[in-house]
Amino acid sequence: MKRISMILAALVALTGCRIEEAEYFDPADNGSYFFQFVNSTLSVDAAYAARVMLFNLYYSAPEEEREMLHDRYFYSSRIVRSGDEWHIIDSYRELVIYTDGQPLSTDGATWRYADSSQSCPEDEMPTIVCSRKEESKTPVYSFRPNDNEQLSFTVFYTSQPQENGSGLYLCELQIEGRGQYNYNKECYGFEKVAYEIVEPLKYASNRPRGFSAGTLTLTAEIENDEPLSFQAEYTAADYSVWIHCGEYKKMFWY
């Protein structure tokens, strides 16, 4: 890790903190910064996927059940249809979904979606595609947030009883795959962070910033230097992760 100064520069860019002359070195620290990049993007990807899957319940339901599903999952949202284009409108965002006229749970169905604030051609929008394993009737969804990520997930719908007797209805995803993100080396000190999910990530729609289980391998590429490799292991505790660097590990909160 010859170029630790470059990583410290990345820390400045991430936190805005002034870095004084270091008096110690923790080998897991760099892994935690790379993890922040990957986790923040993966969490957004998973949140959109869960939102789309909840809308598929509404879209697939008979007309007489839609009001109940709207109140359960989209109580504060307005749903507007324009042909095969649907808009889920909230006070702070608007999600646009192109259904191609069929439920997403149909074998081979492909849905495209985007935040209305994102300006991208339809053929470049993130997609979710339904496929079924031959030995199982459970759909597996191929998930392409962008050209640099190849993900898949299975989905589960659950409820948790609340103290007032009501139920909290959730969408849970189990995610697998890999991807990479490119960065400006002049700003961050590295050019690329790649990840691979080595133990499936578990995501719940009521935990928007992270995952409750799963393990990632992280590899950061730095110009003219050896790649830096770490492992990030999510814990069941709220927003905490073990960062492994060889035999050494340390817990971080995010």
PDB file of N, CA, C and O in Angstrom, residues 137-195:
ATOM      1  N   LYS A 137     -40.396 -22.782  -9.223  1.00  0.00           N
ATOM      2  CA  LYS A 137     -41.382 -21.837  -9.730  1.00  0.00           C
ATOM      3  C   LYS A 137     -41.138 -20.427  -9.213  1.00  0.00           C
ATOM      4  O   LYS A 137     -41.851 -19.500  -9.577  1.00  0.00           O
ATOM      5  N   THR A 138     -40.149 -20.269  -8.366  1.00  0.00           N
ATOM      6  CA  THR A 138     -39.848 -18.958  -7.809  1.00  0.00           C
ATOM      7  C   THR A 138     -39.150 -18.097  -8.853  1.00  0.00           C
ATOM      8  O   THR A 138     -38.103 -18.481  -9.383  1.00  0.00           O
ATOM      9  N   PRO A 139     -39.689 -16.924  -9.173  1.00  0.00           N
ATOM     10  CA  PRO A 139     -39.029 -16.075 -10.160  1.00  0.00           C
ATOM     11  C   PRO A 139     -37.675 -15.572  -9.646  1.00  0.00           C
ATOM     12  O   PRO A 139     -37.499 -15.297  -8.466  1.00  0.00           O
ATOM     13  N   VAL A 140     -36.728 -15.473 -10.557  1.00  0.00           N
ATOM     14  CA  VAL A 140     -35.450 -14.815 -10.300  1.00  0.00           C
ATOM     15  C   VAL A 140     -35.393 -13.610 -11.224  1.00  0.00           C
ATOM     16  O   VAL A 140     -35.683 -13.728 -12.421  1.00  0.00           O
ATOM     17  N   TYR A 141     -35.046 -12.464 -10.690  1.00  0.00           N
ATOM     18  CA  TYR A 141     -35.070 -11.228 -11.467  1.00  0.00           C
ATOM     19  C   TYR A 141     -33.650 -10.779 -11.781  1.00  0.00           C
ATOM     20  O   TYR A 141     -32.834 -10.593 -10.867  1.00  0.00           O
ATOM     21  N   SER A 142     -33.362 -10.629 -13.061  1.00  0.00           N
ATOM     22  CA  SER A 142     -32.095 -10.049 -13.481  1.00  0.00           C
ATOM     23  C   SER A 142     -32.225  -8.532 -13.385  1.00  0.00           C
ATOM     24  O   SER A 142     -33.219  -7.951 -13.851  1.00  0.00           O
ATOM     25  N   PHE A 143     -31.217  -7.911 -12.827  1.00  0.00           N
ATOM     26  CA  PHE A 143     -31.303  -6.508 -12.424  1.00  0.00           C
ATOM     27  C   PHE A 143     -30.101  -5.779 -13.005  1.00  0.00           C
ATOM     28  O   PHE A 143     -28.957  -6.127 -12.716  1.00  0.00           O
ATOM     29  N   ARG A 144     -30.348  -4.796 -13.877  1.00  0.00           N
ATOM     30  CA  ARG A 144     -29.256  -4.035 -14.476  1.00  0.00           C
ATOM     31  C   ARG A 144     -29.467  -2.551 -14.187  1.00  0.00           C
ATOM     32  O   ARG A 144     -30.101  -1.837 -14.950  1.00  0.00           O
ATOM     33  N   PRO A 145     -28.908  -2.061 -13.054  1.00  0.00           N
ATOM     34  CA  PRO A 145     -29.013  -0.621 -12.782  1.00  0.00           C
ATOM     35  C   PRO A 145     -28.253   0.217 -13.805  1.00  0.00           C
ATOM     36  O   PRO A 145     -28.640   1.345 -14.106  1.00  0.00           O
ATOM     37  N   ASN A 146     -27.129  -0.325 -14.323  1.00  0.00           N
ATOM     38  CA  ASN A 146     -26.337   0.348 -15.354  1.00  0.00           C
ATOM     39  C   ASN A 146     -25.464  -0.696 -16.039  1.00  0.00           C
ATOM     40  O   ASN A 146     -25.481  -1.874 -15.676  1.00  0.00           O
ATOM     41  N   ASP A 147     -24.675  -0.254 -17.025  1.00  0.00           N
ATOM     42  CA  ASP A 147     -23.882  -1.202 -17.804  1.00  0.00           C
ATOM     43  C   ASP A 147     -22.751  -1.848 -17.014  1.00  0.00           C
ATOM     44  O   ASP A 147     -22.174  -2.843 -17.455  1.00  0.00           O
ATOM     45  N   ASN A 148     -22.404  -1.291 -15.849  1.00  0.00           N
ATOM     46  CA  ASN A 148     -21.271  -1.800 -15.068  1.00  0.00           C
ATOM     47  C   ASN A 148     -21.684  -2.726 -13.933  1.00  0.00           C
ATOM     48  O   ASN A 148     -20.844  -3.135 -13.139  1.00  0.00           O
ATOM     49  N   GLU A 149     -22.977  -3.042 -13.831  1.00  0.00           N
ATOM     50  CA  GLU A 149     -23.439  -3.915 -12.759  1.00  0.00           C
ATOM     51  C   GLU A 149     -24.289  -5.040 -13.326  1.00  0.00           C
ATOM     52  O   GLU A 149     -25.154  -4.815 -14.174  1.00  0.00           O
ATOM     53  N   GLN A 150     -24.015  -6.249 -12.872  1.00  0.00           N
ATOM     54  CA  GLN A 150     -24.795  -7.420 -13.258  1.00  0.00           C
ATOM     55  C   GLN A 150     -25.313  -8.072 -11.975  1.00  0.00           C
ATOM     56  O   GLN A 150     -24.556  -8.725 -11.257  1.00  0.00           O
ATOM     57  N   LEU A 151     -26.588  -7.865 -11.692  1.00  0.00           N
ATOM     58  CA  LEU A 151     -27.167  -8.313 -10.431  1.00  0.00           C
ATOM     59  C   LEU A 151     -28.395  -9.171 -10.697  1.00  0.00           C
ATOM     60  O   LEU A 151     -28.997  -9.119 -11.770  1.00  0.00           O
ATOM     61  N   SER A 152     -28.770  -9.964  -9.710  1.00  0.00           N
ATOM     62  CA  SER A 152     -30.025 -10.708  -9.745  1.00  0.00           C
ATOM     63  C   SER A 152     -30.569 -10.778  -8.323  1.00  0.00           C
ATOM     64  O   SER A 152     -29.817 -10.623  -7.347  1.00  0.00           O
ATOM     65  N   PHE A 153     -31.868 -10.998  -8.198  1.00  0.00           N
ATOM     66  CA  PHE A 153     -32.443 -11.093  -6.853  1.00  0.00           C
ATOM     67  C   PHE A 153     -33.705 -11.949  -6.881  1.00  0.00           C
ATOM     68  O   PHE A 153     -34.339 -12.143  -7.912  1.00  0.00           O
ATOM     69  N   THR A 154     -34.033 -12.465  -5.708  1.00  0.00           N
ATOM     70  CA  THR A 154     -35.343 -13.037  -5.451  1.00  0.00           C
ATOM     71  C   THR A 154     -36.047 -12.114  -4.467  1.00  0.00           C
ATOM     72  O   THR A 154     -35.404 -11.356  -3.723  1.00  0.00           O
ATOM     73  N   VAL A 155     -37.375 -12.157  -4.456  1.00  0.00           N
ATOM     74  CA  VAL A 155     -38.138 -11.201  -3.650  1.00  0.00           C
ATOM     75  C   VAL A 155     -39.097 -11.944  -2.729  1.00  0.00           C
ATOM     76  O   VAL A 155     -39.631 -13.003  -3.079  1.00  0.00           O
ATOM     77  N   PHE A 156     -39.289 -11.362  -1.529  1.00  0.00           N
ATOM     78  CA  PHE A 156     -40.202 -11.918  -0.532  1.00  0.00           C
ATOM     79  C   PHE A 156     -41.030 -10.767   0.032  1.00  0.00           C
ATOM     80  O   PHE A 156     -40.516  -9.662   0.245  1.00  0.00           O
ATOM     81  N   TYR A 157     -42.293 -11.023   0.295  1.00  0.00           N
ATOM     82  CA  TYR A 157     -43.178 -10.010   0.873  1.00  0.00           C
ATOM     83  C   TYR A 157     -43.567 -10.481   2.271  1.00  0.00           C
ATOM     84  O   TYR A 157     -44.100 -11.581   2.452  1.00  0.00           O
ATOM     85  N   THR A 158     -43.285  -9.662   3.261  1.00  0.00           N
ATOM     86  CA  THR A 158     -43.499 -10.046   4.649  1.00  0.00           C
ATOM     87  C   THR A 158     -44.234  -8.928   5.386  1.00  0.00           C
ATOM     88  O   THR A 158     -44.395  -7.813   4.871  1.00  0.00           O
ATOM     89  N   SER A 159     -44.644  -9.222   6.599  1.00  0.00           N
ATOM     90  CA  SER A 159     -45.243  -8.206   7.469  1.00  0.00           C
ATOM     91  C   SER A 159     -44.735  -8.409   8.887  1.00  0.00           C
ATOM     92  O   SER A 159     -44.426  -9.532   9.288  1.00  0.00           O
ATOM     93  N   GLN A 160     -44.645  -7.311   9.604  1.00  0.00           N
ATOM     94  CA  GLN A 160     -44.214  -7.348  10.995  1.00  0.00           C
ATOM     95  C   GLN A 160     -45.301  -6.707  11.857  1.00  0.00           C
ATOM     96  O   GLN A 160     -45.705  -5.565  11.594  1.00  0.00           O
ATOM     97  N   PRO A 161     -45.797  -7.422  12.873  1.00  0.00           N
ATOM     98  CA  PRO A 161     -46.832  -6.829  13.735  1.00  0.00           C
ATOM     99  C   PRO A 161     -46.274  -5.660  14.536  1.00  0.00           C
ATOM    100  O   PRO A 161     -45.137  -5.689  15.002  1.00  0.00           O
ATOM    101  N   GLN A 162     -47.079  -4.621  14.682  1.00  0.00           N
ATOM    102  CA  GLN A 162     -46.698  -3.439  15.437  1.00  0.00           C
ATOM    103  C   GLN A 162     -47.433  -3.395  16.776  1.00  0.00           C
ATOM    104  O   GLN A 162     -48.411  -4.126  16.986  1.00  0.00           O
ATOM    105  N   GLU A 163     -46.960  -2.557  17.666  1.00  0.00           N
ATOM    106  CA  GLU A 163     -47.546  -2.491  19.010  1.00  0.00           C
ATOM    107  C   GLU A 163     -49.013  -2.087  18.983  1.00  0.00           C
ATOM    108  O   GLU A 163     -49.787  -2.479  19.854  1.00  0.00           O
ATOM    109  N   ASN A 164     -49.419  -1.282  18.002  1.00  0.00           N
ATOM    110  CA  ASN A 164     -50.807  -0.827  17.935  1.00  0.00           C
ATOM    111  C   ASN A 164     -51.723  -1.840  17.251  1.00  0.00           C
ATOM    112  O   ASN A 164     -52.897  -1.561  16.992  1.00  0.00           O
ATOM    113  N   GLY A 165     -51.173  -3.021  16.920  1.00  0.00           N
ATOM    114  CA  GLY A 165     -51.979  -4.059  16.298  1.00  0.00           C
ATOM    115  C   GLY A 165     -51.975  -4.058  14.785  1.00  0.00           C
ATOM    116  O   GLY A 165     -52.481  -4.992  14.164  1.00  0.00           O
ATOM    117  N   SER A 166     -51.410  -3.023  14.178  1.00  0.00           N
ATOM    118  CA  SER A 166     -51.334  -2.963  12.723  1.00  0.00           C
ATOM    119  C   SER A 166     -50.134  -3.781  12.234  1.00  0.00           C
ATOM    120  O   SER A 166     -49.347  -4.297  13.026  1.00  0.00           O
ATOM    121  N   GLY A 167     -49.996  -3.887  10.938  1.00  0.00           N
ATOM    122  CA  GLY A 167     -48.872  -4.604  10.358  1.00  0.00           C
ATOM    123  C   GLY A 167     -47.988  -3.680   9.547  1.00  0.00           C
ATOM    124  O   GLY A 167     -48.483  -2.772   8.863  1.00  0.00           O
ATOM    125  N   LEU A 168     -46.672  -3.883   9.627  1.00  0.00           N
ATOM    126  CA  LEU A 168     -45.717  -3.161   8.785  1.00  0.00           C
ATOM    127  C   LEU A 168     -45.380  -4.084   7.621  1.00  0.00           C
ATOM    128  O   LEU A 168     -44.785  -5.146   7.814  1.00  0.00           O
ATOM    129  N   TYR A 169     -45.761  -3.694   6.422  1.00  0.00           N
ATOM    130  CA  TYR A 169     -45.608  -4.561   5.254  1.00  0.00           C
ATOM    131  C   TYR A 169     -44.326  -4.214   4.513  1.00  0.00           C
ATOM    132  O   TYR A 169     -44.069  -3.047   4.196  1.00  0.00           O
ATOM    133  N   LEU A 170     -43.526  -5.248   4.241  1.00  0.00           N
ATOM    134  CA  LEU A 170     -42.174  -5.048   3.713  1.00  0.00           C
ATOM    135  C   LEU A 170     -41.952  -5.834   2.432  1.00  0.00           C
ATOM    136  O   LEU A 170     -42.583  -6.871   2.193  1.00  0.00           O
ATOM    137  N   CYS A 171     -41.034  -5.328   1.646  1.00  0.00           N
ATOM    138  CA  CYS A 171     -40.478  -6.063   0.518  1.00  0.00           C
ATOM    139  C   CYS A 171     -39.029  -6.382   0.864  1.00  0.00           C
ATOM    140  O   CYS A 171     -38.262  -5.489   1.231  1.00  0.00           O
ATOM    141  N   GLU A 172     -38.663  -7.660   0.786  1.00  0.00           N
ATOM    142  CA  GLU A 172     -37.294  -8.080   1.086  1.00  0.00           C
ATOM    143  C   GLU A 172     -36.660  -8.687  -0.165  1.00  0.00           C
ATOM    144  O   GLU A 172     -37.296  -9.478  -0.869  1.00  0.00           O
ATOM    145  N   LEU A 173     -35.422  -8.308  -0.431  1.00  0.00           N
ATOM    146  CA  LEU A 173     -34.687  -8.805  -1.578  1.00  0.00           C
ATOM    147  C   LEU A 173     -33.465  -9.586  -1.110  1.00  0.00           C
ATOM    148  O   LEU A 173     -32.845  -9.230  -0.109  1.00  0.00           O
ATOM    149  N   GLN A 174     -33.132 -10.630  -1.844  1.00  0.00           N
ATOM    150  CA  GLN A 174     -31.871 -11.342  -1.654  1.00  0.00           C
ATOM    151  C   GLN A 174     -31.098 -11.185  -2.958  1.00  0.00           C
ATOM    152  O   GLN A 174     -31.504 -11.704  -3.998  1.00  0.00           O
ATOM    153  N   ILE A 175     -29.970 -10.469  -2.880  1.00  0.00           N
ATOM    154  CA  ILE A 175     -29.294  -9.967  -4.075  1.00  0.00           C
ATOM    155  C   ILE A 175     -27.945 -10.656  -4.260  1.00  0.00           C
ATOM    156  O   ILE A 175     -27.188 -10.849  -3.295  1.00  0.00           O
ATOM    157  N   GLU A 176     -27.624 -10.988  -5.512  1.00  0.00           N
ATOM    158  CA  GLU A 176     -26.331 -11.545  -5.877  1.00  0.00           C
ATOM    159  C   GLU A 176     -25.789 -10.794  -7.090  1.00  0.00           C
ATOM    160  O   GLU A 176     -26.535 -10.100  -7.789  1.00  0.00           O
ATOM    161  N   GLY A 177     -24.473 -10.938  -7.337  1.00  0.00           N
ATOM    162  CA  GLY A 177     -23.905 -10.344  -8.544  1.00  0.00           C
ATOM    163  C   GLY A 177     -22.616  -9.594  -8.286  1.00  0.00           C
ATOM    164  O   GLY A 177     -21.954  -9.758  -7.253  1.00  0.00           O
ATOM    165  N   ARG A 178     -22.272  -8.717  -9.225  1.00  0.00           N
ATOM    166  CA  ARG A 178     -21.016  -7.969  -9.158  1.00  0.00           C
ATOM    167  C   ARG A 178     -21.161  -6.677  -9.939  1.00  0.00           C
ATOM    168  O   ARG A 178     -22.106  -6.492 -10.702  1.00  0.00           O
ATOM    169  N   GLY A 179     -20.171  -5.804  -9.765  1.00  0.00           N
ATOM    170  CA  GLY A 179     -20.187  -4.540 -10.497  1.00  0.00           C
ATOM    171  C   GLY A 179     -18.943  -3.738 -10.212  1.00  0.00           C
ATOM    172  O   GLY A 179     -18.044  -4.170  -9.470  1.00  0.00           O
ATOM    173  N   GLN A 180     -18.878  -2.566 -10.809  1.00  0.00           N
ATOM    174  CA  GLN A 180     -17.757  -1.668 -10.563  1.00  0.00           C
ATOM    175  C   GLN A 180     -18.191  -0.225 -10.782  1.00  0.00           C
ATOM    176  O   GLN A 180     -19.144   0.047 -11.507  1.00  0.00           O
ATOM    177  N   TYR A 181     -17.486   0.688 -10.120  1.00  0.00           N
ATOM    178  CA  TYR A 181     -17.739   2.118 -10.250  1.00  0.00           C
ATOM    179  C   TYR A 181     -16.431   2.802 -10.599  1.00  0.00           C
ATOM    180  O   TYR A 181     -15.384   2.496 -10.034  1.00  0.00           O
ATOM    181  N   ASN A 182     -16.504   3.746 -11.530  1.00  0.00           N
ATOM    182  CA  ASN A 182     -15.327   4.497 -11.948  1.00  0.00           C
ATOM    183  C   ASN A 182     -15.327   5.867 -11.289  1.00  0.00           C
ATOM    184  O   ASN A 182     -16.375   6.495 -11.134  1.00  0.00           O
ATOM    185  N   TYR A 183     -14.111   6.348 -10.958  1.00  0.00           N
ATOM    186  CA  TYR A 183     -13.983   7.622 -10.260  1.00  0.00           C
ATOM    187  C   TYR A 183     -12.883   8.465 -10.883  1.00  0.00           C
ATOM    188  O   TYR A 183     -12.037   7.969 -11.625  1.00  0.00           O
ATOM    189  N   ASN A 184     -12.915   9.730 -10.541  1.00  0.00           N
ATOM    190  CA  ASN A 184     -11.892  10.667 -10.992  1.00  0.00           C
ATOM    191  C   ASN A 184     -10.683  10.554 -10.072  1.00  0.00           C
ATOM    192  O   ASN A 184     -10.742  10.951  -8.910  1.00  0.00           O
ATOM    193  N   LYS A 185      -9.592  10.016 -10.601  1.00  0.00           N
ATOM    194  CA  LYS A 185      -8.419   9.783  -9.748  1.00  0.00           C
ATOM    195  C   LYS A 185      -7.847  11.079  -9.197  1.00  0.00           C
ATOM    196  O   LYS A 185      -7.228  11.091  -8.126  1.00  0.00           O
ATOM    197  N   GLU A 186      -8.024  12.202  -9.906  1.00  0.00           N
ATOM    198  CA  GLU A 186      -7.493  13.474  -9.422  1.00  0.00           C
ATOM    199  C   GLU A 186      -8.211  13.911  -8.144  1.00  0.00           C
ATOM    200  O   GLU A 186      -7.619  14.557  -7.286  1.00  0.00           O
ATOM    201  N   CYS A 187      -9.486  13.527  -8.027  1.00  0.00           N
ATOM    202  CA  CYS A 187     -10.256  13.915  -6.837  1.00  0.00           C
ATOM    203  C   CYS A 187     -10.120  12.900  -5.708  1.00  0.00           C
ATOM    204  O   CYS A 187     -10.000  13.277  -4.538  1.00  0.00           O
ATOM    205  N   TYR A 188     -10.161  11.604  -6.077  1.00  0.00           N
ATOM    206  CA  TYR A 188     -10.268  10.570  -5.066  1.00  0.00           C
ATOM    207  C   TYR A 188      -8.996   9.757  -4.859  1.00  0.00           C
ATOM    208  O   TYR A 188      -8.884   9.022  -3.890  1.00  0.00           O
ATOM    209  N   GLY A 189      -8.047   9.833  -5.786  1.00  0.00           N
ATOM    210  CA  GLY A 189      -6.813   9.082  -5.616  1.00  0.00           C
ATOM    211  C   GLY A 189      -6.872   7.672  -6.137  1.00  0.00           C
ATOM    212  O   GLY A 189      -5.898   6.943  -6.042  1.00  0.00           O
ATOM    213  N   PHE A 190      -8.031   7.253  -6.663  1.00  0.00           N
ATOM    214  CA  PHE A 190      -8.138   5.930  -7.263  1.00  0.00           C
ATOM    215  C   PHE A 190      -9.091   6.025  -8.448  1.00  0.00           C
ATOM    216  O   PHE A 190      -9.855   6.980  -8.586  1.00  0.00           O
ATOM    217  N   GLU A 191      -9.040   5.022  -9.318  1.00  0.00           N
ATOM    218  CA  GLU A 191      -9.775   5.087 -10.574  1.00  0.00           C
ATOM    219  C   GLU A 191     -11.008   4.199 -10.610  1.00  0.00           C
ATOM    220  O   GLU A 191     -11.953   4.494 -11.320  1.00  0.00           O
ATOM    221  N   LYS A 192     -10.993   3.117  -9.879  1.00  0.00           N
ATOM    222  CA  LYS A 192     -12.079   2.152  -9.996  1.00  0.00           C
ATOM    223  C   LYS A 192     -12.219   1.364  -8.701  1.00  0.00           C
ATOM    224  O   LYS A 192     -11.224   0.997  -8.080  1.00  0.00           O
ATOM    225  N   VAL A 193     -13.456   1.133  -8.291  1.00  0.00           N
ATOM    226  CA  VAL A 193     -13.748   0.212  -7.191  1.00  0.00           C
ATOM    227  C   VAL A 193     -14.682  -0.863  -7.727  1.00  0.00           C
ATOM    228  O   VAL A 193     -15.772  -0.563  -8.226  1.00  0.00           O
ATOM    229  N   ALA A 194     -14.231  -2.116  -7.679  1.00  0.00           N
ATOM    230  CA  ALA A 194     -15.048  -3.249  -8.116  1.00  0.00           C
ATOM    231  C   ALA A 194     -15.532  -4.007  -6.887  1.00  0.00           C
ATOM    232  O   ALA A 194     -14.866  -4.039  -5.849  1.00  0.00           O
ATOM    233  N   TYR A 195     -16.707  -4.604  -6.998  1.00  0.00           N
ATOM    234  CA  TYR A 195     -17.223  -5.411  -5.905  1.00  0.00           C
ATOM    235  C   TYR A 195     -17.789  -6.717  -6.462  1.00  0.00           C
ATOM    236  O   TYR A 195     -18.225  -6.799  -7.609  1.00  0.00           O
TER     237      TYR A 195
END
